[in-house]
Structure formats: C-alpha cells, structure tokens
Short mmCIF file of C-alpha atoms and ligand atoms in Angstrom, two decimals:
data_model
loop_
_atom_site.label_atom_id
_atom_site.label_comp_id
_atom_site.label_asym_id
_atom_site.label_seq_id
_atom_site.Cartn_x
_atom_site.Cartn_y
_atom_site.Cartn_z
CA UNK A 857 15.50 -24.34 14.26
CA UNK A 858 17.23 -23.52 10.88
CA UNK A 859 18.29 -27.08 8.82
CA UNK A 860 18.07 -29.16 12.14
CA UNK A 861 20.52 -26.26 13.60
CA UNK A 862 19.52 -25.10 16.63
CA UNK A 863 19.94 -20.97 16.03
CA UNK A 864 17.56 -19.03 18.30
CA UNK A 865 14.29 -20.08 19.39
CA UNK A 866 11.08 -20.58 17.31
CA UNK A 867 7.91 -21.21 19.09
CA UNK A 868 4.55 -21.43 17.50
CA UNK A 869 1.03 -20.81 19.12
CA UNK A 870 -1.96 -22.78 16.85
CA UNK A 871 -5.20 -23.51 17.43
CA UNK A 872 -8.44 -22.48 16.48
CA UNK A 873 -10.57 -18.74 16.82
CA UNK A 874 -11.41 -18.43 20.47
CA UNK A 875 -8.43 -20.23 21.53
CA UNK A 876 -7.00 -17.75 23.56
CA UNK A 877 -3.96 -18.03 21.39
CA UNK A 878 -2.85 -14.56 21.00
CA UNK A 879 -3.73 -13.80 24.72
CA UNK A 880 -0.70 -16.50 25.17
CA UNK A 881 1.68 -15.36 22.78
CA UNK A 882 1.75 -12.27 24.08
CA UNK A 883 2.29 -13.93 27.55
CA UNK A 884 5.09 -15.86 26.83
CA UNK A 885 6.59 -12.96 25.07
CA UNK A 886 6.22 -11.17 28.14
CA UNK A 887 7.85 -13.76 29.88
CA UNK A 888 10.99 -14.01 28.08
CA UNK A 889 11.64 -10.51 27.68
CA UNK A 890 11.87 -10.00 30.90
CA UNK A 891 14.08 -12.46 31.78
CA UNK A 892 16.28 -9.87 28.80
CA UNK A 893 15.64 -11.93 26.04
CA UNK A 894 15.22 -10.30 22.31
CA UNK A 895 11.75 -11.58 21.55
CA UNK A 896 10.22 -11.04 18.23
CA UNK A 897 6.69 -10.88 18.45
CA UNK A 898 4.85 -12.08 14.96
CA UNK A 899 1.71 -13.38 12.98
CA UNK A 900 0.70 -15.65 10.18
CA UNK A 901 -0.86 -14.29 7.60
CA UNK A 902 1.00 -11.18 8.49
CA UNK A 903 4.48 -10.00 9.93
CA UNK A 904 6.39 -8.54 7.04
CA UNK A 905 4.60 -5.81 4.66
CA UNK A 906 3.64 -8.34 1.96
CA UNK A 907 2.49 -11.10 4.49
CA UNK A 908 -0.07 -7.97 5.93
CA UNK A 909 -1.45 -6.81 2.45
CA UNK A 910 -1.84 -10.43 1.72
CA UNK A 911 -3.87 -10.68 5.17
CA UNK A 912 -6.38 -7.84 4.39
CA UNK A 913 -6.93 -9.37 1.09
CA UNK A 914 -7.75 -12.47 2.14
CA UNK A 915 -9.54 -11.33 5.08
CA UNK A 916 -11.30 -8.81 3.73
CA UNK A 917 -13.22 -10.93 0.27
CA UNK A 918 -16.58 -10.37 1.28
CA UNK A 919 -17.31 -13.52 0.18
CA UNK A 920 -14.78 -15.79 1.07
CA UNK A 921 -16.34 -19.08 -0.37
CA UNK A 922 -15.40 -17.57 -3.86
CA UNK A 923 -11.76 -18.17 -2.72
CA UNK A 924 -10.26 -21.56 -3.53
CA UNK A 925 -8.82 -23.46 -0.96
CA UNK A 926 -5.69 -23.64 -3.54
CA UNK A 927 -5.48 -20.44 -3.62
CA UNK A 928 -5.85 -19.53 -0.19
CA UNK A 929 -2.76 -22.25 0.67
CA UNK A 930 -0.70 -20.56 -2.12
CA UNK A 931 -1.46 -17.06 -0.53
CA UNK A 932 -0.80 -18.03 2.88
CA UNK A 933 2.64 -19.71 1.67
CA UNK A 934 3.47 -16.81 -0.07
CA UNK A 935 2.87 -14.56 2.87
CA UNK A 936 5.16 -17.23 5.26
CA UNK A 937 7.83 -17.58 2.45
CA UNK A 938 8.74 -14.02 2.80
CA UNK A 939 7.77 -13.80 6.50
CA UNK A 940 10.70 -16.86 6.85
CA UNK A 941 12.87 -14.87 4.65
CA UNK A 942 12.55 -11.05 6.24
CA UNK A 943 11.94 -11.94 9.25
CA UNK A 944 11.84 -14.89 10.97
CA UNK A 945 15.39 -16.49 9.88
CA UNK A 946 16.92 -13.42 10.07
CA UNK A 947 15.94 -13.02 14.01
CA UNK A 948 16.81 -16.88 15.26
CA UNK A 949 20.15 -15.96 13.31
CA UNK A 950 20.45 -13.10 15.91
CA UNK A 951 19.94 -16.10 18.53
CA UNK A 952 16.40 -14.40 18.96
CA UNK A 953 13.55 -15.49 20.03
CA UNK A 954 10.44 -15.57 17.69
CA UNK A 955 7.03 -15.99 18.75
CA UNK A 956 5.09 -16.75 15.85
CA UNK A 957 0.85 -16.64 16.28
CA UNK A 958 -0.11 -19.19 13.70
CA UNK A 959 2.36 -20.65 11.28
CA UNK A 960 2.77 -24.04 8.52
CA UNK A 961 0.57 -26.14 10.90
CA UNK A 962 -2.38 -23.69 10.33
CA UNK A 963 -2.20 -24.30 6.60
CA UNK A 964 -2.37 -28.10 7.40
CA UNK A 965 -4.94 -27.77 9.69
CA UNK A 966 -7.26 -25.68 7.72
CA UNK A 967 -6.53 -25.94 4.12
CA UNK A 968 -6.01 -29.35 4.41
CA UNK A 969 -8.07 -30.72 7.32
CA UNK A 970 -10.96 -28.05 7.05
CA UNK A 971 -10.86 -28.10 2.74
CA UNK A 972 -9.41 -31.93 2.43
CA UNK A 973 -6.74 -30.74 0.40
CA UNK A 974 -4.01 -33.53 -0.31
CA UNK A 975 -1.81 -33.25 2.21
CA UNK A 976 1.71 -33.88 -0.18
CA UNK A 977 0.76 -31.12 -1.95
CA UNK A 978 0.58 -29.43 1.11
CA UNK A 979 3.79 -30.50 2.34
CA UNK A 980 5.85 -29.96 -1.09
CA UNK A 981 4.83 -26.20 -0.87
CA UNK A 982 4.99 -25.59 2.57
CA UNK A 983 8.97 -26.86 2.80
CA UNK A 984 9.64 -24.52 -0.19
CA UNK A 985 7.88 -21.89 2.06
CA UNK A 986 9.73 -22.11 5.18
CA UNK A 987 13.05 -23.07 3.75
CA UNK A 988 14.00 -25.23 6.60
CA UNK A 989 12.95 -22.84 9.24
CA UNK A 990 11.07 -25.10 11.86
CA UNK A 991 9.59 -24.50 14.96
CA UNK A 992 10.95 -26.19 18.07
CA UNK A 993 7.99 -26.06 20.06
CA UNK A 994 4.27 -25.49 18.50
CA UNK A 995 2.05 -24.93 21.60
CA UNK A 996 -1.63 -25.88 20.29
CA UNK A 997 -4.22 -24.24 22.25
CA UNK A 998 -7.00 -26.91 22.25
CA UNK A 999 -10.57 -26.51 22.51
CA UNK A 1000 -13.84 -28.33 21.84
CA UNK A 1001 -15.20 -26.60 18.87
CA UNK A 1002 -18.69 -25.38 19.87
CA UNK A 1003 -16.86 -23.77 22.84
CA UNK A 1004 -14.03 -22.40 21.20
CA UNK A 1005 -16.66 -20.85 18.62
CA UNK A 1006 -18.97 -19.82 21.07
CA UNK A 1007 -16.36 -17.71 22.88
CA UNK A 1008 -15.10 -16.54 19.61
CA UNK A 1009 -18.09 -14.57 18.91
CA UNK A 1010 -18.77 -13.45 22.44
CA UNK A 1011 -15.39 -10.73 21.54
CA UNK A 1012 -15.89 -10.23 17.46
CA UNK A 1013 -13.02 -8.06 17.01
CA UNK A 1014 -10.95 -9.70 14.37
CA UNK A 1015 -11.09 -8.66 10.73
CA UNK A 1016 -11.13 -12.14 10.22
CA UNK A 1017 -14.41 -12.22 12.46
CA UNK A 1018 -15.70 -8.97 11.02
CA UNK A 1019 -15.43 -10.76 7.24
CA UNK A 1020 -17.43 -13.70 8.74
CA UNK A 1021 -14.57 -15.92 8.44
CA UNK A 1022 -16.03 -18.18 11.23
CA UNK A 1023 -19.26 -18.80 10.12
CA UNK A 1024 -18.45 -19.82 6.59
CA UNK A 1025 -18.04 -23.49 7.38
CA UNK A 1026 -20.03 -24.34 10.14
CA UNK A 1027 -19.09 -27.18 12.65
CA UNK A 1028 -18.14 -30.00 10.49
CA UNK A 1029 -15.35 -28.16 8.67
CA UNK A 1030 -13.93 -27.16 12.42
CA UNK A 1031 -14.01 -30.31 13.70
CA UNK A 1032 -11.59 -31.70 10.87
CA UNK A 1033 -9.14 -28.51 11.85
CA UNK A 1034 -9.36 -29.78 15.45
CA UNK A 1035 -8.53 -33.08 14.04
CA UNK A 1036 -6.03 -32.34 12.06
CA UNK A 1037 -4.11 -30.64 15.02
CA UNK A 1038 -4.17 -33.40 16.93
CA UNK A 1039 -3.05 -35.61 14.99
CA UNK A 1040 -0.08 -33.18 14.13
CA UNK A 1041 0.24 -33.27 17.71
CA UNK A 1042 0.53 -36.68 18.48
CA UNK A 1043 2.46 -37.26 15.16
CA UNK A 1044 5.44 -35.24 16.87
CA UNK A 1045 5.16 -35.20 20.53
CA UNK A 1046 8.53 -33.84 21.47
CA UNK A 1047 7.92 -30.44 19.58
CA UNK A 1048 4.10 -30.04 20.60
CA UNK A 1049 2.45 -29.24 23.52
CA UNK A 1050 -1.02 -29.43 23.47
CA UNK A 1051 -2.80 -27.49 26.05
CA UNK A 1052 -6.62 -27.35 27.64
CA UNK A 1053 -7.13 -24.02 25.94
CA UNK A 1054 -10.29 -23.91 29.13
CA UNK A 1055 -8.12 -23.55 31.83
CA UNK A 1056 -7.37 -19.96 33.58
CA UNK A 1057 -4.84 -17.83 31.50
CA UNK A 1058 -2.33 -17.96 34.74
CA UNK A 1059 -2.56 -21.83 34.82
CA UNK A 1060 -2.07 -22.45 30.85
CA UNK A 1061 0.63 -19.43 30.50
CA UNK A 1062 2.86 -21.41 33.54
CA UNK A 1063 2.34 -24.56 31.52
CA UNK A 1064 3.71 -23.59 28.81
CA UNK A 1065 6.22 -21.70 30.43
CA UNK A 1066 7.42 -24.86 32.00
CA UNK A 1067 7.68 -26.35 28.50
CA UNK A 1068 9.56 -23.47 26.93
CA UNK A 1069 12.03 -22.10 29.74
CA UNK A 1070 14.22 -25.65 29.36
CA UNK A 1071 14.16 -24.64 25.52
CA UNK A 1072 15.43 -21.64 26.25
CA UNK A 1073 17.75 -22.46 28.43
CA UNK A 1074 19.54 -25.02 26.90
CA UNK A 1075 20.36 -22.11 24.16
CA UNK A 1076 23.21 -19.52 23.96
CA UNK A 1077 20.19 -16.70 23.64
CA UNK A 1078 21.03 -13.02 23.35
CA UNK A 1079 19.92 -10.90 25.98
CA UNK A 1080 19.04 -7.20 25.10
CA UNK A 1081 18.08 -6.21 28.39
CA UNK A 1082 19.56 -6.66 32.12
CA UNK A 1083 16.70 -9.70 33.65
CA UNK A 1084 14.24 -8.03 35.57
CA UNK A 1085 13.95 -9.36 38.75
CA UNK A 1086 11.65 -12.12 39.80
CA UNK A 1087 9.02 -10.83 41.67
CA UNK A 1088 7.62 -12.99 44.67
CA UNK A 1089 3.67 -14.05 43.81
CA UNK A 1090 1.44 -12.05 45.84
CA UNK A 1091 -0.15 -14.47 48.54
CA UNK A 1092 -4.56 -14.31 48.33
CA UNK A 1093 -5.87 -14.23 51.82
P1 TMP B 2268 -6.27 -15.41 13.28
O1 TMP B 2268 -4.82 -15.24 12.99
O2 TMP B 2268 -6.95 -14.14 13.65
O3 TMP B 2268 -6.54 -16.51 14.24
O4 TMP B 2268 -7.03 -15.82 11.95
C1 TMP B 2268 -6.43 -16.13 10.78
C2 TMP B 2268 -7.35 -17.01 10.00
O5 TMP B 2268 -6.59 -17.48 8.90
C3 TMP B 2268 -7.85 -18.25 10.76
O6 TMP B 2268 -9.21 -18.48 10.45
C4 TMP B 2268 -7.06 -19.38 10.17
C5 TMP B 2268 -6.73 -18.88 8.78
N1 TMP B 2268 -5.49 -19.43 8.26
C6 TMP B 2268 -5.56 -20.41 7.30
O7 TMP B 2268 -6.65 -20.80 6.89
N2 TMP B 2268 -4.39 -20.94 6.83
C7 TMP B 2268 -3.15 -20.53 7.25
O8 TMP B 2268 -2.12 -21.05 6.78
C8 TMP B 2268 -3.10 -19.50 8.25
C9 TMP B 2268 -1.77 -19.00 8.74
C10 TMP B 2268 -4.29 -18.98 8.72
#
C-alpha cells in the first residue's frame, strides 16, 4: 500500500531466527507466480546494493555488542529507505507483488523490544524510512523462543548465525522481540496474521495462502506469465 493507495501488493514475513520465515516467503512467492503474477522476491537488511553492503557490515562486526542499538536502527533504516525507494515502490507501482523477508516491524521488534529503545523515536524514523510504503499483510511466523532458537542452531547457515548474532542476547532479550510482535499483532489485526510457526510447512504455507489469495484478488495485479494450471493434490494411500 503506497499513502493508503492500494498499488500492488506488499506482504511481509517477520518473526524470529528459526522461524521458518524464509522457507515461507519463498512459498508464497511460489504460489503467486504461478498463478502469473510478477512477484518480487526481497530482504531486510538487504535487497538493493546499499541495503546488502549495509547487511555484511552489520552482520559481519565480530563483535556485535560494540554496535549501538541507535546505530543499528539508523543502519537498518537506511538500508529500508533506499530498499522503499529502488525497489519496493517502484514494483507495487508496476501493480507487483513484493514479498519482503523482514521489514519496519523487525526494527520495532528488535531494536526496540529486544534493546528498549523508545518506541517514538522509532516510529519518527521509520515513517521517514518507508515513505508511506506499508505492508498490507505482515504474516508473523510465531514461535516459543527456546524452540525457535533451538532449531535455529540445529541449520547455522546464516551470516547472521555465523557472526553469532543469536547468542549475543540470550533468552530474555528474545522474549521481549516475541513480545513486541505480538503486541504489533494484536495492535492491528486486519493486516497481521500470526501463524504457529510449529506446524508442517504444507499446513502453515495454505494458511497463509488463504489469507493472501483474497488480497490478491481483490487487486488489478499484473500478470507476466499465462497461470499455470492447478494441479490436483496427489491422494496418500
Ligand atoms: P535474518 O534476515 O537472517 O532473519 O536476520 C537478520 C537479523 O537482523 C535478525 O537477527 C534480525 C535483525 N534485524 C534487526 O535487528 N532489525 C531490523 O530492522 C532488521 C530488518 C533485522
């Protein structure tokens, strides 16, 4: 949504490492570009050039306690600012689809629930960031924190994983992110979807299917490609 204009279709993904997240991102994608849709595919910190370099150098301090919180929110914002501008508008203008892993909620939640950060001077820098560029459904991939953690390290293949990111804060700092999802959750319930990030990747990919295909539909969307056709779900004897 650009200015309370609906132009494309934003959806976010959010929630914590070991969410499964990305897994579902890349499912919905799937999803939608096969029903011919122009899907952009993208990631926070990350997507443009800029929003990358900023990534490796914020994933890559070896010591990432020596970074302020301040500092990492001003980063990240800087990263989504041009991400909004080269990127993201551009596409929904297109009447795209963008699929965004991790986005203004992810400052919120971590810079502000995980390093208590007042959350005005969150807000003032995060609407010069996106520029009125707002997603119209966030899906938040929820998970009890020792288990989300616990599977997180089970596949350490992030940078963000390799840097120790994870580890820096230990439990108490995670639970506040959780918190501060849900409560950005249940402060907007018609553009959130929270999901049991536990369930089988078939059962939470069709429920948020469910929630985006009326999105979609309801939208003048540009198709690329001819729809493939449906295929009928194999039946398990
Ligand atoms: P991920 O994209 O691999 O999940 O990891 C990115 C890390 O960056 C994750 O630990 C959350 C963190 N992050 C913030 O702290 N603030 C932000 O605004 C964003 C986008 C990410």
């Amino acid at each position: 949504m650009i200015d309370g204009s609906p132009a494309g279709l934003f959806i976010v993904f959010e929630g914590p490492e070991g969410s499964g997240k990305t897994t579902q991102a890349q499912l919905l994608g799937d999803a939608l570009r096969q029903q011919g849709l122009d899907v952009d595919l993208t990631r926070e910190p990350g997507g443009t050039l800029l929003g990358e370099r900023l990534r490796r150098v914020l994933l890559q301090e070896q010591d990432m306690q020596a970074v302020d919180p301040r500092v990492q929110a001003l980063l990240m914002s800087a990263a989504r600012s041009q991400h909004v501008t080269e990127r993201i508008r551009p596409h929904l203008e297109r009447d795209g689809v963008v699929i965004c892993d991790r986005f203004a909620a992810s400052t919120r939640a971590y810079q502000g629930g995980g390093f208590r950060l007042r959350r005005r001077d969150l807000e003032h820098l995060t609407s010069f960031a996106i520029q009125g560029v707002t997603p119209d459904v966030t899906v938040l991939l929820d998970v009890e924190v020792e288990a989300g953690l616990k599977r997180s390290l089970s596949h350490r293949n992030t940078d963000w994983e390799k840097a120790g990111g994870i580890n820096w804060h230990g439990l108490p700092f995670h639970r506040r992110v959780r918190s501060s999802y849900l409560d950005q959750a249940a402060d907007d319930p018609d553009r959130w979807l929270v999901v049991d990030g536990l369930q089988s990747p078939q059962d939470i990919a069709a429920e948020i299917l469910g929630r985006v295909q009326p999105e979609a539909d309801v939208r003048e969307l540009r198709q690329v490609t001819a729809p493939v056709q449906r295929l009928l779900p194999l039946s398990i004897a």
